[in-house]
Amino acid sequence: FNIMKLKLKLKSIPFSLALTALAFLTPVNAVSAGELTVGMAMPCKSNDGGFCEAHFRGLEAAKAKFGIDSLVIDNAQTPEDWVSSLTTLAENADLVIGVGAQFDEAGRVVAAQYPDTKFMVVNGSTDAAIPNLFAYGVRQGVPAYIAGVVVANIGGINNFGFIGGLEIPPTIQSDVASRAVAAEYGMNYLSTITGDFEDVPKAKSAAEAQIAEGAQAIYGMMNGGIVGMIQAAEASASRPYLFGSIFPRCDSYDKMVGTAVANADNLVVAMIGDAVNDTYPATPQYYGVENLDIQRFELCPNFSNEKLQKLVDETTAGIVDGSITLPDGV
């Protein structure tokens, strides 16, 4: 571990906190010195092929665009880790970004302790008493709703399942959206929260249970755990349709229908751009599907036919123009 590569500001870090942080501190290649040092804390690995890697790519893109310096702590998995990682970054960065709603409470706690440091939490919230805390994110229930409409129009689907990881706002929003579509189209609905976005065996067990109950299509609000869902679907006699989130995994299963794509690259660049330009939002900045460069529902090639693509386009347009009213909580 070479701390100088991170271009840290040499402030005092309590020894016990430093030991905790070093367990997951990831050096990032240094860039030419900039005026802004950005620290990013993530609840999963920066090369996870999913949620965290997407945000890490955004940080790399922002480095190239703005010439910032950066510091990353990844794989912070417990509430204690979330607080300690944000604290460590606050000691060494001008802007601290917590990736995911896991950092919502920790962001409020730490931001209040470091009023001279700016904080942003992805899928977080703000507090009028903490003016240096900002929230950004995507309303992941919106593309989940579009996915549900696709499920209802594939044909022959009577049992629709949902499997989510942690019970945090994006998961709840996606569950509410999927449940609402099932009710609208008269489908039976199955919902399972595993408590972990990454745990493959838990996701596999949840999918096996839903398949045994007759699920013909399952939406996975998962990160690495979606591999378990795919394993269960592949091994089953019925081989249900699957839907994923964040990153497309169309090549992983021939009945993967589509993905609620969240382009965190562009989201993170926009967030850091606000910091560079000192144009922080007065209220939380959340995206539905108004900006397709940040979030959209995307069909996999095997299912990208004229009928389903038209359905996706029309549903997206209806949500944006208000002709389709989304259920409360989405």
GROMACS .gro file of C-alpha atoms in nm:
model
  330
    1PHE     CA    1   0.000   0.000   0.000
    2ASN     CA    2   0.150   0.329  -0.114
    3ILE     CA    3  -0.035   0.612   0.051
    4MET     CA    4   0.146   0.879  -0.151
    5LYS     CA    5  -0.006   0.753  -0.475
    6LEU     CA    6  -0.340   0.869  -0.344
    7LYS     CA    7  -0.225   1.232  -0.309
    8LEU     CA    8  -0.374   1.245   0.040
    9LYS     CA    9  -0.384   1.560   0.243
   10LEU     CA   10  -0.173   1.465   0.540
   11LYS     CA   11  -0.420   1.505   0.824
   12SER     CA   12  -0.424   1.308   1.145
   13ILE     CA   13  -0.618   0.981   1.129
   14PRO     CA   14  -0.684   0.791   1.454
   15PHE     CA   15  -0.481   0.471   1.459
   16SER     CA   16  -0.783   0.243   1.514
   17LEU     CA   17  -0.966   0.410   1.226
   18ALA     CA   18  -0.665   0.383   1.000
   19LEU     CA   19  -0.645   0.009   1.064
   20THR     CA   20  -1.011  -0.030   0.972
   21ALA     CA   21  -0.975   0.178   0.659
   22LEU     CA   22  -0.660   0.007   0.537
   23ALA     CA   23  -0.849  -0.321   0.526
   24PHE     CA   24  -1.034  -0.195   0.219
   25LEU     CA   25  -0.846   0.106   0.088
   26THR     CA   26  -0.781   0.078  -0.287
   27PRO     CA   27  -0.516   0.301  -0.441
   28VAL     CA   28  -0.618   0.472  -0.762
   29ASN     CA   29  -0.367   0.579  -1.025
   30ALA     CA   30  -0.265   0.935  -0.954
   31VAL     CA   31  -0.343   1.207  -1.207
   32SER     CA   32  -0.197   1.551  -1.252
   33ALA     CA   33  -0.262   1.763  -0.947
   34GLY     CA   34  -0.606   1.921  -0.949
   35GLU     CA   35  -0.788   2.155  -0.720
   36LEU     CA   36  -1.035   1.888  -0.610
   37THR     CA   37  -0.975   1.558  -0.434
   38VAL     CA   38  -1.274   1.324  -0.449
   39GLY     CA   39  -1.313   1.031  -0.214
   40MET     CA   40  -1.554   0.750  -0.300
   41ALA     CA   41  -1.678   0.483  -0.058
   42MET     CA   42  -1.852   0.175  -0.197
   43PRO     CA   43  -2.034  -0.119  -0.034
   44CYS     CA   44  -1.897  -0.371  -0.282
   45LYS     CA   45  -1.580  -0.425  -0.483
   46SER     CA   46  -1.484  -0.172  -0.747
   47ASN     CA   47  -1.446  -0.455  -1.002
   48ASP     CA   48  -1.771  -0.637  -0.917
   49GLY     CA   49  -1.905  -0.621  -1.272
   50GLY     CA   50  -2.212  -0.441  -1.139
   51PHE     CA   51  -2.324  -0.154  -0.917
   52CYS     CA   52  -1.990  -0.053  -0.768
   53GLU     CA   53  -1.785  -0.098  -1.083
   54ALA     CA   54  -2.030   0.126  -1.268
   55HIS     CA   55  -1.975   0.408  -1.018
   56PHE     CA   56  -1.600   0.351  -1.017
   57ARG     CA   57  -1.599   0.389  -1.395
   58GLY     CA   58  -1.779   0.719  -1.349
   59LEU     CA   59  -1.509   0.835  -1.111
   60GLU     CA   60  -1.243   0.740  -1.365
   61ALA     CA   61  -1.431   0.928  -1.637
   62ALA     CA   62  -1.455   1.234  -1.411
   63LYS     CA   63  -1.081   1.218  -1.346
   64ALA     CA   64  -1.017   1.225  -1.719
   65LYS     CA   65  -1.264   1.507  -1.776
   66PHE     CA   66  -1.192   1.736  -1.482
   67GLY     CA   67  -0.835   1.650  -1.376
   68ILE     CA   68  -0.934   1.569  -1.019
   69ASP     CA   69  -0.747   1.351  -0.772
   70SER     CA   70  -0.925   1.053  -0.621
   71LEU     CA   71  -0.931   0.812  -0.330
   72VAL     CA   72  -1.141   0.496  -0.313
   73ILE     CA   73  -1.249   0.271  -0.028
   74ASP     CA   74  -1.442  -0.029  -0.154
   75ASN     CA   75  -1.609  -0.338  -0.009
   76ALA     CA   76  -1.739  -0.151   0.299
   77GLN     CA   77  -2.007  -0.397   0.407
   78THR     CA   78  -2.131  -0.309   0.757
   79PRO     CA   79  -2.279   0.002   0.920
   80GLU     CA   80  -1.954   0.047   1.110
   81ASP     CA   81  -1.759   0.025   0.784
   82TRP     CA   82  -1.985   0.283   0.620
   83VAL     CA   83  -1.919   0.536   0.895
   84SER     CA   84  -1.546   0.468   0.918
   85SER     CA   85  -1.492   0.479   0.541
   86LEU     CA   86  -1.669   0.814   0.507
   87THR     CA   87  -1.475   0.947   0.807
   88THR     CA   88  -1.141   0.841   0.660
   89LEU     CA   89  -1.228   1.003   0.328
   90ALA     CA   90  -1.348   1.321   0.499
   91GLU     CA   91  -1.003   1.353   0.657
   92ASN     CA   92  -0.837   1.341   0.315
   93ALA     CA   93  -1.073   1.473   0.046
   94ASP     CA   94  -1.264   1.787  -0.047
   95LEU     CA   95  -1.567   1.592  -0.172
   96VAL     CA   96  -1.682   1.257  -0.034
   97ILE     CA   97  -1.924   1.033  -0.227
   98GLY     CA   98  -2.104   0.742  -0.064
   99VAL     CA   99  -2.223   0.498  -0.330
  100GLY     CA  100  -2.560   0.354  -0.238
  101ALA     CA  101  -2.841   0.402   0.011
  102GLN     CA  102  -2.632   0.203   0.259
  103PHE     CA  103  -2.448   0.533   0.322
  104ASP     CA  104  -2.762   0.740   0.383
  105GLU     CA  105  -2.751   0.744   0.763
  106ALA     CA  106  -2.371   0.735   0.775
  107GLY     CA  107  -2.362   1.033   0.541
  108ARG     CA  108  -2.574   1.242   0.777
  109VAL     CA  109  -2.363   1.141   1.076
  110VAL     CA  110  -2.023   1.210   0.921
  111ALA     CA  111  -2.121   1.517   0.717
  112ALA     CA  112  -2.239   1.687   1.036
  113GLN     CA  113  -1.897   1.625   1.189
  114TYR     CA  114  -1.707   1.767   0.888
  115PRO     CA  115  -1.893   2.087   0.786
  116ASP     CA  116  -1.605   2.207   0.565
  117THR     CA  117  -1.618   1.893   0.348
  118LYS     CA  118  -1.886   1.835   0.085
  119PHE     CA  119  -2.071   1.503   0.090
  120MET     CA  120  -2.285   1.335  -0.175
  121VAL     CA  121  -2.476   1.011  -0.125
  122VAL     CA  122  -2.608   0.810  -0.417
  123ASN     CA  123  -2.970   0.710  -0.347
  124GLY     CA  124  -2.948   0.903  -0.022
  125SER     CA  125  -3.141   1.189   0.139
  126THR     CA  126  -3.064   1.535   0.271
  127ASP     CA  127  -3.115   1.723   0.596
  128ALA     CA  128  -3.178   2.097   0.621
  129ALA     CA  129  -2.953   2.103   0.927
  130ILE     CA  130  -2.660   1.963   0.726
  131PRO     CA  131  -2.602   2.207   0.435
  132ASN     CA  132  -2.287   2.029   0.312
  133LEU     CA  133  -2.479   1.705   0.238
  134PHE     CA  134  -2.632   1.643  -0.107
  135ALA     CA  135  -2.825   1.352  -0.254
  136TYR     CA  136  -2.828   1.214  -0.606
  137GLY     CA  137  -2.952   0.898  -0.762
  138VAL     CA  138  -3.187   0.711  -0.983
  139ARG     CA  139  -3.544   0.608  -0.908
  140GLN     CA  140  -3.486   0.243  -0.985
  141GLY     CA  141  -3.852   0.159  -0.949
  142VAL     CA  142  -3.924   0.345  -1.275
  143PRO     CA  143  -3.746   0.106  -1.516
  144ALA     CA  144  -3.864  -0.183  -1.297
  145TYR     CA  145  -4.218  -0.073  -1.378
  146ILE     CA  146  -4.136  -0.081  -1.750
  147ALA     CA  147  -3.989  -0.430  -1.706
  148GLY     CA  148  -4.315  -0.540  -1.544
  149VAL     CA  149  -4.515  -0.410  -1.841
  150VAL     CA  150  -4.290  -0.618  -2.068
  151VAL     CA  151  -4.350  -0.925  -1.850
  152ALA     CA  152  -4.724  -0.876  -1.881
  153ASN     CA  153  -4.703  -0.854  -2.260
  154ILE     CA  154  -4.468  -1.142  -2.339
  155GLY     CA  155  -4.768  -1.370  -2.331
  156GLY     CA  156  -4.867  -1.657  -2.104
  157ILE     CA  157  -4.715  -1.513  -1.784
  158ASN     CA  158  -4.942  -1.562  -1.484
  159ASN     CA  159  -4.680  -1.574  -1.205
  160PHE     CA  160  -4.431  -1.289  -1.172
  161GLY     CA  161  -4.151  -1.293  -0.916
  162PHE     CA  162  -3.925  -1.029  -0.763
  163ILE     CA  163  -3.598  -1.094  -0.580
  164GLY     CA  164  -3.418  -0.806  -0.409
  165GLY     CA  165  -3.107  -0.766  -0.196
  166LEU     CA  166  -3.097  -0.520   0.093
  167GLU     CA  167  -3.426  -0.361   0.191
  168ILE     CA  168  -3.325  -0.007   0.098
  169PRO     CA  169  -3.520   0.255  -0.103
  170PRO     CA  170  -3.417   0.140  -0.455
  171THR     CA  171  -3.515  -0.219  -0.369
  172ILE     CA  172  -3.844  -0.112  -0.212
  173GLN     CA  173  -3.924   0.113  -0.510
  174SER     CA  174  -3.860  -0.172  -0.754
  175ASP     CA  175  -4.069  -0.413  -0.547
  176VAL     CA  176  -4.358  -0.165  -0.529
  177ALA     CA  177  -4.341  -0.107  -0.906
  178SER     CA  178  -4.332  -0.477  -0.990
  179ARG     CA  179  -4.617  -0.554  -0.750
  180ALA     CA  180  -4.828  -0.274  -0.899
  181VAL     CA  181  -4.783  -0.404  -1.254
  182ALA     CA  182  -4.871  -0.755  -1.143
  183ALA     CA  183  -5.193  -0.621  -0.990
  184GLU     CA  184  -5.275  -0.415  -1.301
  185TYR     CA  185  -5.243  -0.717  -1.529
  186GLY     CA  186  -5.388  -0.978  -1.294
  187MET     CA  187  -5.065  -1.171  -1.238
  188ASN     CA  188  -4.983  -1.357  -0.916
  189TYR     CA  189  -4.689  -1.189  -0.746
  190LEU     CA  190  -4.403  -1.340  -0.546
  191SER     CA  191  -4.151  -1.125  -0.360
  192THR     CA  192  -3.835  -1.222  -0.174
  193ILE     CA  193  -3.576  -0.998  -0.006
  194THR     CA  194  -3.253  -1.192   0.052
  195GLY     CA  195  -3.080  -0.926   0.264
  196ASP     CA  196  -2.771  -0.923   0.042
  197PHE     CA  197  -2.710  -0.795  -0.312
  198GLU     CA  198  -2.397  -1.009  -0.356
  199ASP     CA  199  -2.475  -1.347  -0.198
  200VAL     CA  200  -2.505  -1.598  -0.484
  201PRO     CA  201  -2.633  -1.896  -0.275
  202LYS     CA  202  -2.906  -1.682  -0.116
  203ALA     CA  203  -3.021  -1.553  -0.453
  204LYS     CA  204  -3.015  -1.904  -0.598
  205SER     CA  205  -3.224  -2.041  -0.311
  206ALA     CA  206  -3.474  -1.756  -0.347
  207ALA     CA  207  -3.507  -1.818  -0.720
  208GLU     CA  208  -3.543  -2.194  -0.671
  209ALA     CA  209  -3.822  -2.134  -0.420
  210GLN     CA  210  -4.007  -1.897  -0.651
  211ILE     CA  211  -3.969  -2.129  -0.948
  212ALA     CA  212  -4.110  -2.410  -0.735
  213GLU     CA  213  -4.409  -2.184  -0.665
  214GLY     CA  214  -4.462  -2.135  -1.037
  215ALA     CA  215  -4.275  -1.812  -1.119
  216GLN     CA  216  -4.253  -1.780  -1.495
  217ALA     CA  217  -4.063  -1.451  -1.494
  218ILE     CA  218  -3.842  -1.303  -1.220
  219TYR     CA  219  -3.707  -0.952  -1.184
  220GLY     CA  220  -3.375  -0.944  -1.000
  221MET     CA  221  -3.287  -0.629  -0.807
  222MET     CA  222  -2.947  -0.781  -0.737
  223ASN     CA  223  -2.583  -0.715  -0.801
  224GLY     CA  224  -2.345  -1.014  -0.796
  225GLY     CA  225  -2.626  -1.228  -0.657
  226ILE     CA  226  -2.797  -1.240  -0.995
  227VAL     CA  227  -2.554  -1.518  -1.084
  228GLY     CA  228  -2.743  -1.739  -0.838
  229MET     CA  229  -3.072  -1.652  -1.003
  230ILE     CA  230  -2.929  -1.750  -1.340
  231GLN     CA  231  -2.799  -2.079  -1.199
  232ALA     CA  232  -3.143  -2.163  -1.060
  233ALA     CA  233  -3.318  -2.071  -1.384
  234GLU     CA  234  -3.074  -2.272  -1.599
  235ALA     CA  235  -3.115  -2.581  -1.381
  236SER     CA  236  -3.495  -2.570  -1.373
  237ALA     CA  237  -3.725  -2.755  -1.608
  238SER     CA  238  -3.938  -2.445  -1.668
  239ARG     CA  239  -3.646  -2.206  -1.732
  240PRO     CA  240  -3.825  -1.879  -1.646
  241TYR     CA  241  -3.765  -1.543  -1.805
  242LEU     CA  242  -3.525  -1.324  -1.609
  243PHE     CA  243  -3.479  -0.948  -1.581
  244GLY     CA  244  -3.176  -0.775  -1.431
  245SER     CA  245  -3.066  -0.432  -1.314
  246ILE     CA  246  -2.768  -0.195  -1.352
  247PHE     CA  247  -2.552  -0.386  -1.604
  248PRO     CA  248  -2.695  -0.588  -1.897
  249ARG     CA  249  -2.618  -0.959  -1.865
  250CYS     CA  250  -2.782  -1.066  -2.188
  251ASP     CA  251  -2.512  -1.320  -2.277
  252SER     CA  252  -2.542  -1.500  -1.945
  253TYR     CA  253  -2.880  -1.666  -2.010
  254ASP     CA  254  -3.081  -1.704  -2.329
  255LYS     CA  255  -3.406  -1.605  -2.157
  256MET     CA  256  -3.267  -1.288  -2.003
  257VAL     CA  257  -3.525  -1.043  -2.137
  258GLY     CA  258  -3.381  -0.706  -2.040
  259THR     CA  259  -3.219  -0.477  -1.789
  260ALA     CA  260  -3.310  -0.171  -1.588
  261VAL     CA  261  -2.987  -0.002  -1.691
  262ALA     CA  262  -2.846   0.259  -1.454
  263ASN     CA  263  -2.554   0.433  -1.619
  264ALA     CA  264  -2.366   0.537  -1.310
  265ASP     CA  265  -2.077   0.657  -1.526
  266ASN     CA  266  -2.278   0.955  -1.644
  267LEU     CA  267  -2.441   1.008  -1.304
  268VAL     CA  268  -2.105   1.032  -1.124
  269VAL     CA  269  -1.963   1.265  -1.389
  270ALA     CA  270  -2.267   1.492  -1.344
  271MET     CA  271  -2.226   1.485  -0.965
  272ILE     CA  272  -1.858   1.572  -0.974
  273GLY     CA  273  -1.928   1.834  -1.240
  274ASP     CA  274  -2.159   2.007  -0.993
  275ALA     CA  275  -1.877   2.011  -0.739
  276VAL     CA  276  -1.622   2.141  -0.989
  277ASN     CA  277  -1.862   2.417  -1.097
  278ASP     CA  278  -1.993   2.480  -0.743
  279THR     CA  279  -2.350   2.421  -0.859
  280TYR     CA  280  -2.476   2.191  -0.588
  281PRO     CA  281  -2.850   2.111  -0.609
  282ALA     CA  282  -3.082   2.275  -0.358
  283THR     CA  283  -3.290   1.957  -0.338
  284PRO     CA  284  -3.211   1.588  -0.400
  285GLN     CA  285  -3.140   1.524  -0.768
  286TYR     CA  286  -3.307   1.198  -0.872
  287TYR     CA  287  -3.351   1.064  -1.223
  288GLY     CA  288  -3.630   0.840  -1.348
  289VAL     CA  289  -3.614   0.776  -1.723
  290GLU     CA  290  -3.612   1.141  -1.833
  291ASN     CA  291  -3.244   1.115  -1.924
  292LEU     CA  292  -3.185   0.784  -2.103
  293ASP     CA  293  -2.811   0.833  -2.079
  294ILE     CA  294  -2.846   0.789  -1.702
  295GLN     CA  295  -3.129   0.536  -1.668
  296ARG     CA  296  -3.354   0.333  -1.898
  297PHE     CA  297  -3.504  -0.009  -1.954
  298GLU     CA  298  -3.321  -0.195  -2.230
  299LEU     CA  299  -3.424  -0.518  -2.401
  300CYS     CA  300  -3.170  -0.792  -2.465
  301PRO     CA  301  -3.105  -0.875  -2.832
  302ASN     CA  302  -3.301  -1.203  -2.814
  303PHE     CA  303  -3.613  -1.005  -2.719
  304SER     CA  304  -3.559  -0.680  -2.904
  305ASN     CA  305  -3.843  -0.731  -3.149
  306GLU     CA  306  -4.062  -0.458  -3.292
  307LYS     CA  307  -4.358  -0.530  -3.063
  308LEU     CA  308  -4.167  -0.526  -2.733
  309GLN     CA  309  -3.943  -0.234  -2.831
  310LYS     CA  310  -4.249  -0.028  -2.923
  311LEU     CA  311  -4.400  -0.118  -2.585
  312VAL     CA  312  -4.083  -0.008  -2.402
  313ASP     CA  313  -4.066   0.318  -2.597
  314GLU     CA  314  -4.433   0.402  -2.546
  315THR     CA  315  -4.426   0.318  -2.175
  316THR     CA  316  -4.111   0.526  -2.126
  317ALA     CA  317  -4.263   0.821  -2.311
  318GLY     CA  318  -4.585   0.793  -2.113
  319ILE     CA  319  -4.398   0.804  -1.783
  320VAL     CA  320  -4.198   1.108  -1.893
  321ASP     CA  321  -4.496   1.305  -2.026
  322GLY     CA  322  -4.717   1.209  -1.732
  323SER     CA  323  -4.980   1.016  -1.926
  324ILE     CA  324  -4.882   0.707  -1.725
  325THR     CA  325  -4.918   0.755  -1.352
  326LEU     CA  326  -4.670   0.553  -1.151
  327PRO     CA  327  -4.782   0.402  -0.820
  328ASP     CA  328  -4.696   0.581  -0.497
  329GLY     CA  329  -4.353   0.480  -0.372
  330VAL     CA  330  -4.196   0.447  -0.716
   0.00000   0.00000   0.00000
